[in-house]
Each structure stands twice: as structure tokens, then as C-alpha cells.
XYZ file of N, CA, C and O in Angstrom:
852
model
N 142.838 130.412 45.083
C 144.042 131.216 45.244
C 145.026 130.850 44.142
O 145.293 129.678 43.896
N 145.558 131.868 43.469
C 146.504 131.586 42.385
C 147.924 131.432 42.939
O 148.186 131.666 44.119
N 148.828 131.034 42.069
C 150.196 130.741 42.510
C 150.908 131.971 43.061
O 151.675 131.874 44.029
N 150.641 133.140 42.470
C 151.287 134.363 42.961
C 150.829 134.686 44.389
O 151.635 135.070 45.242
N 149.541 134.506 44.643
C 149.015 134.766 45.984
C 149.540 133.743 46.986
O 149.840 134.091 48.132
N 149.646 132.489 46.553
C 150.208 131.462 47.441
C 151.640 131.820 47.829
O 152.019 131.722 48.997
N 152.419 132.227 46.849
C 153.816 132.569 47.120
C 153.901 133.753 48.084
O 154.706 133.748 49.018
N 153.057 134.746 47.877
C 153.062 135.914 48.756
C 152.615 135.539 50.167
O 153.204 135.988 51.161
N 151.584 134.717 50.275
C 151.101 134.280 51.581
C 152.194 133.563 52.361
O 152.468 133.880 53.528
N 152.847 132.628 51.716
C 153.888 131.852 52.390
C 155.109 132.707 52.691
O 155.772 132.513 53.713
N 155.403 133.660 51.826
C 156.526 134.571 52.070
C 156.281 135.403 53.325
O 157.199 135.642 54.114
N 155.047 135.849 53.512
C 154.719 136.636 54.706
C 154.797 135.784 55.969
O 155.306 136.238 57.005
N 154.286 134.561 55.897
C 154.358 133.667 57.061
C 155.813 133.354 57.404
O 156.172 133.292 58.580
N 156.633 133.201 56.379
C 158.057 132.931 56.616
C 158.750 134.146 57.219
O 159.576 133.991 58.140
N 158.428 135.319 56.733
C 159.055 136.533 57.268
C 158.699 136.730 58.739
O 159.522 137.181 59.537
N 157.478 136.376 59.107
C 157.044 136.525 60.490
C 157.663 135.473 61.404
O 157.930 135.730 62.575
N 157.932 134.289 60.846
C 158.467 133.181 61.646
C 159.433 132.361 60.790
O 159.064 131.316 60.258
N 160.679 132.833 60.659
C 161.634 132.193 59.735
C 162.001 130.757 60.102
O 162.336 129.972 59.213
N 161.969 130.424 61.373
C 162.361 129.078 61.811
C 161.283 128.468 62.692
O 161.456 128.332 63.908
N 160.168 128.089 62.099
C 159.052 127.572 62.901
C 159.366 126.218 63.515
O 160.083 125.400 62.923
N 158.858 126.013 64.703
C 159.075 124.754 65.416
C 157.747 124.211 65.917
O 156.814 124.972 66.176
N 157.681 122.911 66.090
C 156.525 122.330 66.760
C 156.488 122.812 68.200
O 157.532 123.063 68.812
N 155.306 122.945 68.756
C 155.175 123.366 70.150
C 155.273 122.187 71.109
O 155.263 122.382 72.327
N 155.361 120.988 70.581
C 155.607 119.822 71.424
C 157.059 119.812 71.893
O 157.959 120.178 71.139
N 157.282 119.364 73.124
C 158.642 119.280 73.657
C 159.257 117.937 73.279
O 158.671 116.885 73.512
N 160.450 117.974 72.700
C 161.130 116.723 72.343
C 162.623 116.969 72.156
O 163.039 118.079 71.821
N 163.424 115.954 72.387
C 164.868 116.053 72.201
C 165.431 114.889 71.397
O 166.635 114.852 71.146
N 164.592 113.950 71.025
C 165.031 112.825 70.199
C 163.865 112.399 69.325
O 162.705 112.687 69.645
N 164.137 111.710 68.218
C 163.031 111.233 67.383
C 162.029 110.376 68.158
O 160.827 110.451 67.897
N 162.514 109.593 69.112
C 161.600 108.782 69.911
C 160.678 109.662 70.744
O 159.459 109.433 70.800
N 161.229 110.672 71.396
C 160.405 111.576 72.188
C 159.370 112.277 71.304
O 158.223 112.465 71.711
N 159.779 112.668 70.102
C 158.846 113.321 69.183
C 157.725 112.364 68.800
O 156.545 112.738 68.821
N 158.077 111.143 68.440
C 157.067 110.167 68.044
C 156.030 109.963 69.150
O 154.818 109.999 68.896
N 156.491 109.754 70.369
C 155.574 109.518 71.477
C 154.717 110.751 71.751
O 153.508 110.652 71.985
N 155.322 111.928 71.681
C 154.567 113.162 71.917
C 153.469 113.341 70.872
O 152.335 113.708 71.204
N 153.785 113.086 69.622
C 152.780 113.238 68.567
C 151.695 112.185 68.710
O 150.505 112.463 68.531
N 152.080 110.973 69.056
C 151.103 109.909 69.289
C 150.143 110.306 70.410
O 148.930 110.102 70.309
N 150.678 110.902 71.452
C 149.851 111.314 72.589
C 148.982 112.532 72.282
O 147.980 112.777 72.958
N 149.357 113.292 71.255
C 148.672 114.558 70.988
C 147.357 114.412 70.234
O 146.629 115.399 70.080
N 147.030 113.213 69.781
C 145.768 113.019 69.066
C 144.595 113.417 69.963
O 144.470 112.935 71.094
N 143.756 114.334 69.477
C 142.592 114.820 70.218
C 142.981 115.375 71.592
O 142.234 115.244 72.574
N 144.170 115.946 71.662
C 144.637 116.587 72.896
C 145.460 117.808 72.516
O 145.977 117.890 71.401
N 145.598 118.744 73.425
C 146.379 119.945 73.138
C 147.868 119.679 73.358
O 148.248 118.810 74.160
N 148.693 120.422 72.659
C 150.132 120.319 72.872
C 150.494 120.671 74.307
O 151.414 120.091 74.887
N 149.774 121.629 74.889
C 150.050 122.038 76.269
C 149.857 120.864 77.220
O 150.705 120.605 78.097
N 148.764 120.121 77.048
C 148.497 118.992 77.937
C 149.519 117.878 77.735
O 149.930 117.229 78.703
N 149.934 117.673 76.485
C 150.942 116.650 76.209
C 152.280 117.042 76.831
O 152.958 116.223 77.466
N 152.651 118.295 76.694
C 153.924 118.752 77.259
C 153.960 118.618 78.778
O 154.996 118.268 79.355
N 152.846 118.905 79.422
C 152.796 118.768 80.877
C 153.069 117.326 81.292
O 153.754 117.071 82.291
N 152.542 116.387 80.511
C 152.742 114.972 80.829
C 154.151 114.508 80.476
O 154.823 113.849 81.279
N 154.622 114.859 79.284
C 155.940 114.365 78.855
C 157.078 115.038 79.614
O 158.153 114.453 79.765
N 156.834 116.255 80.103
C 157.865 116.907 80.923
C 158.133 116.122 82.203
O 159.217 116.198 82.790
N 157.141 115.373 82.652
C 157.306 114.507 83.826
C 157.757 113.102 83.425
O 158.496 112.452 84.156
N 157.287 112.660 82.257
C 157.601 111.297 81.803
C 159.035 111.156 81.316
O 159.749 110.219 81.716
N 159.481 112.060 80.453
C 160.769 111.871 79.776
C 161.991 111.874 80.693
O 162.955 111.147 80.418
N 162.009 112.656 81.773
C 163.171 112.549 82.678
C 163.299 111.162 83.308
O 164.384 110.772 83.742
N 162.187 110.434 83.358
C 162.179 109.098 83.944
C 162.303 108.016 82.877
O 163.013 107.026 83.054
N 161.609 108.232 81.753
C 161.571 107.214 80.700
C 161.445 107.878 79.334
O 160.379 108.397 78.996
N 162.538 107.875 78.581
C 162.507 108.471 77.241
C 163.145 107.563 76.189
O 163.633 108.030 75.155
N 163.110 106.250 76.457
C 163.540 105.250 75.481
C 162.501 104.135 75.500
O 161.748 103.992 76.471
N 162.444 103.327 74.449
C 161.490 102.211 74.449
C 161.680 101.287 75.654
O 160.695 100.866 76.283
N 162.928 100.999 75.973
C 163.195 100.095 77.102
C 162.716 100.694 78.422
O 162.116 99.997 79.261
N 162.990 101.956 78.626
C 162.612 102.606 79.885
C 161.098 102.674 80.052
O 160.571 102.502 81.157
N 160.387 102.919 78.951
C 158.928 102.968 79.042
C 158.366 101.577 79.308
O 157.431 101.413 80.102
N 158.944 100.562 78.685
C 158.495 99.197 78.981
C 158.756 98.844 80.439
O 157.964 98.134 81.071
N 159.844 99.339 80.970
C 160.146 99.084 82.391
C 159.122 99.732 83.319
O 158.858 99.240 84.418
N 158.556 100.846 82.873
C 157.491 101.479 83.651
C 156.271 100.574 83.735
O 155.566 100.554 84.745
N 156.027 99.864 82.643
C 154.846 99.025 82.573
C 153.619 99.825 82.176
O 153.620 101.065 82.227
N 152.560 99.127 81.787
C 151.353 99.804 81.325
C 150.747 100.696 82.401
O 150.425 101.859 82.135
N 150.616 100.188 83.598
C 149.996 100.985 84.663
C 150.878 102.167 85.060
O 150.379 103.263 85.337
N 152.183 101.944 85.075
C 153.094 103.043 85.384
C 153.031 104.144 84.347
O 153.074 105.339 84.680
N 152.911 103.745 83.064
C 152.799 104.736 81.989
C 151.473 105.476 82.094
O 151.433 106.709 81.940
N 150.410 104.747 82.337
C 149.105 105.394 82.483
C 149.134 106.464 83.568
O 148.551 107.542 83.414
N 149.807 106.168 84.650
C 149.879 107.125 85.748
C 150.570 108.418 85.326
O 150.208 109.497 85.804
N 151.539 108.305 84.408
C 152.283 109.490 83.971
C 151.512 110.317 82.955
O 151.760 111.527 82.821
N 150.610 109.682 82.204
C 149.930 110.413 81.119
C 148.419 110.517 81.353
O 147.669 110.861 80.433
N 147.969 110.266 82.567
C 146.532 110.197 82.835
C 145.813 111.535 82.690
O 144.573 111.574 82.645
N 146.561 112.620 82.596
C 145.933 113.927 82.396
C 145.619 114.196 80.928
O 144.986 115.194 80.599
N 146.052 113.304 80.031
C 145.821 113.462 78.592
C 144.565 112.691 78.199
O 144.329 111.580 78.674
N 143.776 113.250 77.307
C 142.586 112.572 76.837
C 142.909 111.235 76.185
O 143.933 111.093 75.517
N 142.030 110.258 76.393
C 142.172 108.915 75.815
C 143.457 108.226 76.276
O 144.046 107.441 75.540
N 143.873 108.520 77.511
C 145.181 108.032 77.959
C 145.264 106.509 78.038
O 146.337 105.938 77.854
N 144.137 105.836 78.308
C 144.182 104.375 78.388
C 144.587 103.746 77.059
O 145.504 102.922 76.995
N 143.896 104.144 76.003
C 144.207 103.617 74.665
C 145.599 104.040 74.222
O 146.357 103.247 73.644
N 145.945 105.290 74.485
C 147.253 105.794 74.075
C 148.380 105.058 74.804
O 149.415 104.749 74.201
N 148.185 104.762 76.074
C 149.209 104.030 76.824
C 149.420 102.646 76.236
O 150.558 102.176 76.087
N 148.340 101.982 75.880
C 148.449 100.665 75.258
C 149.207 100.739 73.944
O 150.071 99.893 73.658
N 148.903 101.760 73.137
C 149.597 101.925 71.861
C 151.079 102.227 72.049
O 151.927 101.733 71.302
N 151.389 103.050 73.044
C 152.794 103.379 73.311
C 153.571 102.129 73.721
O 154.691 101.893 73.241
N 152.993 101.317 74.586
C 153.661 100.090 75.022
C 153.906 99.167 73.824
O 155.016 98.631 73.644
N 152.881 98.982 73.002
C 153.023 98.117 71.826
C 154.051 98.684 70.852
O 154.851 97.946 70.268
N 154.041 100.003 70.681
C 155.008 100.657 69.793
C 156.431 100.442 70.295
O 157.341 100.150 69.511
N 156.627 100.588 71.582
C 157.959 100.377 72.162
C 158.435 98.943 71.941
O 159.610 98.706 71.626
N 157.544 97.989 72.091
C 157.902 96.592 71.859
C 158.343 96.365 70.419
O 159.353 95.697 70.158
N 157.607 96.943 69.471
C 157.949 96.786 68.051
C 159.269 97.479 67.729
O 160.094 96.953 66.983
N 159.472 98.658 68.294
C 160.728 99.379 68.033
C 161.929 98.568 68.515
O 162.963 98.527 67.839
N 161.799 97.932 69.663
C 162.895 97.114 70.184
C 163.105 95.871 69.334
O 164.232 95.542 68.947
N 162.006 95.198 68.996
C 162.097 93.912 68.301
C 162.469 94.044 66.823
O 163.211 93.208 66.292
N 161.970 95.103 66.178
C 162.144 95.194 64.725
C 163.089 96.302 64.267
O 163.560 96.279 63.131
N 163.352 97.281 65.133
C 164.100 98.454 64.675
C 165.260 98.830 65.592
O 165.741 99.963 65.550
N 165.711 97.891 66.403
C 166.850 98.125 67.298
C 166.656 99.376 68.145
O 167.602 100.122 68.418
N 165.417 99.613 68.556
C 165.044 100.743 69.420
C 165.169 102.107 68.741
O 165.090 103.146 69.404
N 165.371 102.114 67.432
C 165.477 103.369 66.690
C 164.166 103.672 65.980
O 163.390 102.773 65.651
N 163.924 104.952 65.723
C 162.743 105.346 64.967
C 163.051 105.187 63.481
O 164.001 105.792 62.975
N 162.285 104.372 62.757
C 162.576 104.155 61.333
C 162.277 105.390 60.491
O 161.236 106.030 60.666
N 163.195 105.733 59.621
C 162.972 106.849 58.699
C 162.295 106.296 57.445
O 162.837 106.288 56.345
N 161.093 105.808 57.642
C 160.380 105.085 56.599
C 158.884 105.188 56.880
O 158.429 104.825 57.963
N 158.128 105.698 55.933
C 156.698 105.924 56.154
C 155.951 104.626 56.468
O 155.152 104.552 57.407
N 156.190 103.603 55.679
C 155.469 102.345 55.873
C 155.739 101.760 57.257
O 154.823 101.295 57.946
N 156.998 101.798 57.676
C 157.353 101.265 58.993
C 156.737 102.100 60.109
O 156.277 101.555 61.122
N 156.711 103.403 59.941
C 156.105 104.268 60.954
C 154.607 104.017 61.061
O 154.057 103.884 62.163
N 153.930 103.928 59.923
C 152.481 103.749 59.946
C 152.081 102.354 60.422
O 150.912 102.117 60.745
N 153.033 101.437 60.486
C 152.755 100.099 61.019
C 152.762 100.079 62.548
O 152.348 99.091 63.155
N 153.223 101.161 63.164
C 153.270 101.237 64.624
C 151.877 101.551 65.171
O 151.159 102.379 64.601
N 151.466 100.912 66.263
C 150.136 101.149 66.831
C 149.906 102.614 67.194
O 150.740 103.244 67.831
N 148.785 103.146 66.743
C 148.443 104.522 67.054
C 149.094 105.551 66.157
O 148.870 106.752 66.312
N 149.901 105.103 65.199
C 150.597 106.021 64.293
C 149.915 105.993 62.925
O 149.925 104.972 62.242
N 149.309 107.092 62.555
C 148.681 107.214 61.257
C 149.511 108.069 60.318
O 150.663 108.398 60.612
N 148.910 108.449 59.226
C 149.625 109.220 58.210
C 150.098 110.571 58.745
O 151.219 110.992 58.490
N 149.239 111.238 59.514
C 149.613 112.556 60.034
C 150.816 112.456 60.957
O 151.776 113.229 60.836
N 150.782 111.509 61.887
C 151.897 111.334 62.824
C 153.180 110.990 62.087
O 154.254 111.532 62.386
N 153.073 110.094 61.111
C 154.254 109.729 60.317
C 154.820 110.947 59.603
O 156.043 111.150 59.560
N 153.943 111.777 59.045
C 154.398 112.977 58.353
C 155.122 113.935 59.296
O 156.146 114.528 58.930
N 154.586 114.095 60.506
C 155.234 114.984 61.476
C 156.637 114.486 61.805
O 157.604 115.254 61.827
N 156.764 113.192 62.064
C 158.067 112.625 62.418
C 159.043 112.734 61.255
O 160.204 113.141 61.433
N 158.596 112.393 60.062
C 159.483 112.461 58.898
C 159.929 113.896 58.628
O 161.086 114.143 58.281
N 159.023 114.838 58.811
C 159.360 116.244 58.568
C 160.233 116.825 59.668
O 161.303 117.383 59.410
N 159.778 116.684 60.909
C 160.409 117.389 62.028
C 161.677 116.708 62.509
O 162.661 117.371 62.866
N 161.678 115.386 62.533
C 162.860 114.672 63.022
C 163.885 114.407 61.922
O 165.090 114.412 62.183
N 163.399 114.203 60.686
C 164.302 113.778 59.620
C 164.419 114.758 58.457
O 165.180 114.533 57.523
N 163.658 115.850 58.504
C 163.813 116.883 57.491
C 163.157 116.606 56.158
O 163.491 117.232 55.155
N 162.209 115.684 56.112
C 161.504 115.418 54.867
C 160.539 116.571 54.558
O 159.955 117.158 55.471
N 160.307 116.894 53.289
C 159.359 117.953 52.918
C 157.920 117.443 52.907
O 157.183 117.610 51.926
N 157.514 116.801 53.991
C 156.153 116.292 54.101
C 155.254 117.336 54.742
O 155.738 118.263 55.399
N 153.955 117.191 54.557
C 152.991 118.132 55.121
C 151.962 117.339 55.904
O 151.183 116.568 55.331
N 151.973 117.503 57.211
C 151.046 116.782 58.083
C 149.771 117.598 58.230
O 149.772 118.644 58.877
N 148.700 117.140 57.650
C 147.451 117.896 57.663
C 146.604 117.494 58.870
O 146.100 116.380 58.946
N 146.477 118.426 59.811
C 145.593 118.217 60.960
C 144.355 119.086 60.776
O 144.128 119.643 59.694
N 143.537 119.204 61.816
C 142.307 119.989 61.682
C 142.596 121.464 61.396
O 141.846 122.109 60.656
N 143.674 121.987 61.967
C 144.028 123.389 61.723
C 144.397 123.610 60.253
O 143.917 124.539 59.610
N 145.264 122.775 59.737
C 145.712 122.936 58.353
C 144.566 122.686 57.384
O 144.438 123.383 56.368
N 143.730 121.708 57.686
C 142.569 121.431 56.836
C 141.668 122.658 56.756
O 141.231 123.063 55.675
N 141.414 123.263 57.913
C 140.552 124.452 57.956
C 141.190 125.631 57.230
O 140.555 126.283 56.393
N 142.443 125.923 57.543
C 143.125 127.072 56.941
C 143.236 126.913 55.425
O 142.991 127.865 54.673
N 143.593 125.732 54.977
C 143.779 125.500 53.542
C 142.482 125.703 52.778
O 142.462 126.321 51.710
N 141.378 125.187 53.330
C 140.089 125.347 52.661
C 139.543 126.754 52.809
O 139.003 127.320 51.855
N 139.689 127.337 53.982
C 139.117 128.664 54.232
C 139.803 129.729 53.383
O 139.140 130.582 52.797
N 141.105 129.705 53.323
C 141.840 130.705 52.548
C 141.843 130.386 51.057
O 142.162 131.241 50.245
N 141.512 129.133 50.731
C 141.575 128.587 49.363
C 143.020 128.358 48.921
O 143.329 128.280 47.730
N 143.894 128.225 49.886
C 145.287 127.877 49.572
C 145.336 126.539 48.860
O 146.037 126.349 47.865
N 144.581 125.577 49.389
C 144.473 124.249 48.785
C 143.197 123.620 49.317
O 143.082 123.417 50.521
N 142.267 123.324 48.450
C 140.974 122.821 48.891
C 140.883 121.305 48.749
O 141.557 120.701 47.918
N 140.053 120.716 49.588
C 139.846 119.272 49.527
C 138.770 118.856 50.503
O 138.509 119.548 51.485
N 138.145 117.710 50.242
C 137.053 117.229 51.076
C 137.535 116.487 52.311
O 136.783 116.287 53.257
N 138.794 116.061 52.301
C 139.349 115.355 53.451
C 140.833 115.680 53.569
O 141.408 116.352 52.695
N 141.461 115.225 54.649
C 142.848 115.619 54.913
C 143.811 115.076 53.855
O 144.815 115.734 53.537
N 143.523 113.918 53.313
C 144.412 113.360 52.287
C 144.352 114.203 51.012
O 145.380 114.496 50.392
N 143.141 114.612 50.621
C 143.001 115.469 49.440
C 143.745 116.784 49.629
O 144.430 117.267 48.718
N 143.604 117.374 50.815
C 144.278 118.644 51.086
C 145.797 118.450 51.081
O 146.537 119.268 50.521
N 146.262 117.368 51.673
C 147.701 117.095 51.678
C 148.246 116.979 50.255
O 149.276 117.585 49.913
N 147.564 116.205 49.428
C 148.030 116.012 48.055
C 148.004 117.322 47.268
O 148.905 117.600 46.473
N 146.986 118.143 47.521
C 146.905 119.430 46.836
C 148.022 120.357 47.301
O 148.657 121.048 46.484
N 148.274 120.389 48.604
C 149.353 121.231 49.123
C 150.700 120.818 48.536
O 151.507 121.664 48.138
N 150.947 119.514 48.500
C 152.211 119.029 47.946
C 152.369 119.435 46.485
O 153.485 119.649 45.997
N 151.249 119.572 45.792
C 151.272 119.945 44.370
C 151.493 121.437 44.162
O 152.236 121.841 43.259
N 150.871 122.265 45.014
C 150.879 123.711 44.743
C 151.890 124.496 45.562
O 152.208 125.644 45.215
N 152.406 123.927 46.658
C 153.369 124.663 47.483
C 154.751 124.610 46.831
O 155.265 123.529 46.560
N 155.382 125.751 46.585
C 156.743 125.750 46.026
C 157.718 125.009 46.939
O 157.568 125.020 48.163
N 158.696 124.368 46.354
C 159.627 123.527 47.113
C 160.311 124.269 48.259
O 160.572 123.685 49.312
N 160.589 125.549 48.059
C 161.329 126.286 49.089
C 160.542 126.443 50.393
O 161.116 126.741 51.443
N 159.222 126.222 50.333
C 158.380 126.372 51.525
C 157.968 125.044 52.151
O 157.428 125.027 53.264
N 158.171 123.928 51.450
C 157.579 122.660 51.884
C 158.111 122.177 53.231
O 157.391 121.539 53.988
N 159.358 122.456 53.533
C 159.920 121.987 54.794
C 159.209 122.583 56.011
O 159.022 121.922 57.033
N 158.780 123.829 55.901
C 158.237 124.547 57.059
C 156.745 124.828 56.999
O 156.168 125.275 57.986
N 156.110 124.566 55.857
C 154.740 125.053 55.667
C 153.759 124.469 56.672
O 152.849 125.174 57.135
N 153.924 123.228 57.064
C 152.911 122.693 57.982
C 153.024 123.318 59.367
O 152.026 123.500 60.052
N 154.228 123.712 59.777
C 154.370 124.432 61.047
C 153.708 125.807 60.960
O 153.000 126.228 61.875
N 153.947 126.515 59.862
C 153.332 127.836 59.705
C 151.817 127.747 59.741
O 151.158 128.531 60.416
N 151.264 126.786 59.016
C 149.814 126.693 58.914
C 149.172 126.237 60.220
O 148.085 126.703 60.572
N 149.833 125.328 60.939
C 149.301 124.911 62.231
C 149.248 126.102 63.191
O 148.234 126.352 63.839
N 150.341 126.842 63.289
C 150.384 127.992 64.201
C 149.400 129.071 63.759
O 148.738 129.702 64.594
N 149.282 129.267 62.462
C 148.339 130.251 61.930
C 146.907 129.850 62.274
O 146.097 130.688 62.698
N 146.600 128.570 62.137
C 145.263 128.095 62.466
C 144.989 128.086 63.952
O 143.850 128.261 64.392
N 146.022 127.902 64.738
C 145.871 127.830 66.196
C 145.671 129.207 66.819
O 144.942 129.346 67.809
N 146.316 130.236 66.251
C 146.318 131.537 66.912
C 145.654 132.672 66.127
O 145.295 133.687 66.721
N 145.493 132.532 64.825
C 144.886 133.605 64.036
C 143.621 133.136 63.317
O 142.537 133.659 63.547
N 143.747 132.142 62.478
C 142.609 131.654 61.692
C 141.888 130.560 62.481
O 141.750 129.423 62.030
N 141.431 130.936 63.682
C 140.835 129.959 64.584
C 139.447 129.554 64.090
O 138.830 130.243 63.277
N 138.956 128.445 64.617
C 137.773 127.815 64.032
C 136.517 128.683 64.128
O 135.877 128.973 63.116
N 136.146 129.090 65.330
C 134.845 129.743 65.505
C 134.828 131.206 65.092
O 133.857 131.695 64.515
N 135.886 131.924 65.411
C 135.910 133.353 65.106
C 137.311 133.762 64.683
O 138.111 134.232 65.493
N 137.626 133.600 63.401
C 138.967 133.955 62.927
C 139.264 135.427 63.163
O 138.375 136.277 63.095
N 140.528 135.701 63.479
C 140.936 137.067 63.797
C 141.374 137.789 62.518
O 142.542 138.137 62.343
N 140.416 138.005 61.646
C 140.723 138.567 60.324
C 141.343 139.956 60.410
O 142.203 140.312 59.597
N 140.927 140.752 61.391
C 141.428 142.118 61.496
C 142.903 142.211 61.815
O 143.540 143.223 61.522
N 143.476 141.149 62.389
C 144.896 141.158 62.729
C 145.678 140.122 61.911
O 146.764 139.723 62.308
N 145.122 139.730 60.800
C 145.716 138.676 59.970
C 146.643 139.282 58.923
O 146.265 140.202 58.191
N 147.847 138.752 58.817
C 148.840 139.317 57.887
C 148.605 138.892 56.447
O 149.255 139.412 55.535
N 147.671 137.974 56.211
C 147.401 137.575 54.824
C 145.929 137.822 54.467
O 145.396 137.237 53.523
N 145.281 138.719 55.213
C 143.853 138.982 55.013
C 143.528 139.373 53.574
O 142.524 138.936 53.005
N 144.376 140.190 52.973
C 144.094 140.669 51.618
C 144.248 139.565 50.571
O 143.722 139.685 49.453
N 144.936 138.489 50.926
C 145.128 137.381 49.989
C 144.095 136.279 50.184
O 143.836 135.495 49.271
N 143.516 136.239 51.371
C 142.586 135.174 51.752
C 141.283 135.277 50.964
O 140.738 136.359 50.776
N 140.760 134.126 50.537
C 139.535 134.078 49.741
C 138.292 133.750 50.578
O 137.226 133.496 50.030
N 138.443 133.761 51.900
C 137.308 133.474 52.777
C 136.261 134.572 52.625
O 136.557 135.757 52.749
N 135.018 134.175 52.372
C 133.970 135.148 52.074
C 133.340 135.760 53.328
O 132.735 136.831 53.259
N 133.459 135.083 54.453
C 132.784 135.550 55.671
C 133.798 136.019 56.718
O 133.830 135.539 57.843
N 134.620 136.970 56.343
C 135.643 137.471 57.254
C 135.011 138.097 58.503
O 133.938 138.662 58.458
N 135.730 137.935 59.610
C 135.228 138.386 60.910
C 136.157 139.470 61.460
O 137.383 139.310 61.447
N 135.558 140.549 61.980
C 136.355 141.661 62.508
C 135.941 141.960 63.948
O 134.819 141.631 64.367
N 136.842 142.582 64.740
C 136.604 142.747 66.182
C 135.289 143.434 66.530
O 134.687 143.115 67.551
N 134.833 144.381 65.720
C 133.635 145.148 66.069
C 132.342 144.479 65.614
O 131.262 145.037 65.744
N 132.478 143.282 65.067
C 131.267 142.600 64.586
C 130.678 141.710 65.663
O 131.390 141.210 66.512
């Protein structure tokens, strides 16, 4: 995909959704961090169902520690891998209290040092909570970027670096939200909805799928 097509693609996605938001429920950087940590290999819907019950009771590091590991597990047991995630959340809360005065650090290295927090989670927090022009590449963005030829790469880091290089600055703040939603609802994995896609004519995917096929 050339630069003109990239600009047109992103312009259309922006026109359709000028102010994209994460579908995770959050009201503070801490709530966002925990929600993203819990969302690994789980749907946003399942995470929201759990955090909608958890956050009214415990939405600070101290409050979650007061719940204890078993209490936290009980609140998030409907989420996949909840045992490991609960352990990571407890450890993360301890570190936030001890090293960061219970605040979420606006620093990639500090975020990635938290248990269960990888590059993608750090990128989401830096972008969504702090307004950094980072691009969090998940399975949806990896698929969409390679399928459309917006930015190709063999792994998520390659795709992230390519996106950061080719995406115009005016789109970087919102592009990962657009691409996640596009991959979740239109350019889906098994049978992309090419017939109802607003960037079909720009997409370089060779095996387009249409409703009557």
C-alpha cells in the first residue's frame, strides 16, 4: 500500500469514527491498566463484566490488596487465565504502592516491569491514559495491517515499527483504536466482511470474501 492509499484509508476510518475509544470500561489510569492486563486472551466483554463488579468495590492498589488473592480471584473468575492474572494484579499493586506512590507511571520501562504487563499493554496505557502516539499491536491489528498491506511484518514488533514509520502523525493518536475495531467487526479473521468494508477498494488482500460466496 502506498502513502496516498494509507492516507485515504485512515481518513475514511477517521470520518466514520472521529473519536474512537477502547471498549474496555475504565475511569482512571489504574483501572485501565488492570483492565488491559486482564484482557490478555480474553474478550473486552468478559473483562467488562468482571471489572464492572470489581471496581465499585476495589479500584485502587490498596483496595485490591485488601481484597486479597482469593477475594480478587472470586471477582475475576469468569475471565480466562484468572488464576495467573490475579497473581499478577496483586504483585502489580504491591509494586505500584512501594515504588510509584500508588500512581501509574507514565514511563514505558516502569510499566513493562510490572508483572503481566508487556509491550502491548504498556502501549495501550501510554496511548489511552496519557495521550502518547503509541500503537499497541494485538492480533487484530497484526492481521489487518498484513492483510490490507497497510504495514507488513512477521511479528507484532515488526508491524508496530512499520506502522510508526508509515502512519502520518495526525493519525497516530487514534490509529490503533480504529484498526482494532476494524479488525473486530469488519476485517474479521475467518471471513472478512469485504462487501461492507469502507476501504475495500484500497485493500491489497487478494482473497476478498463477499456475502454470496
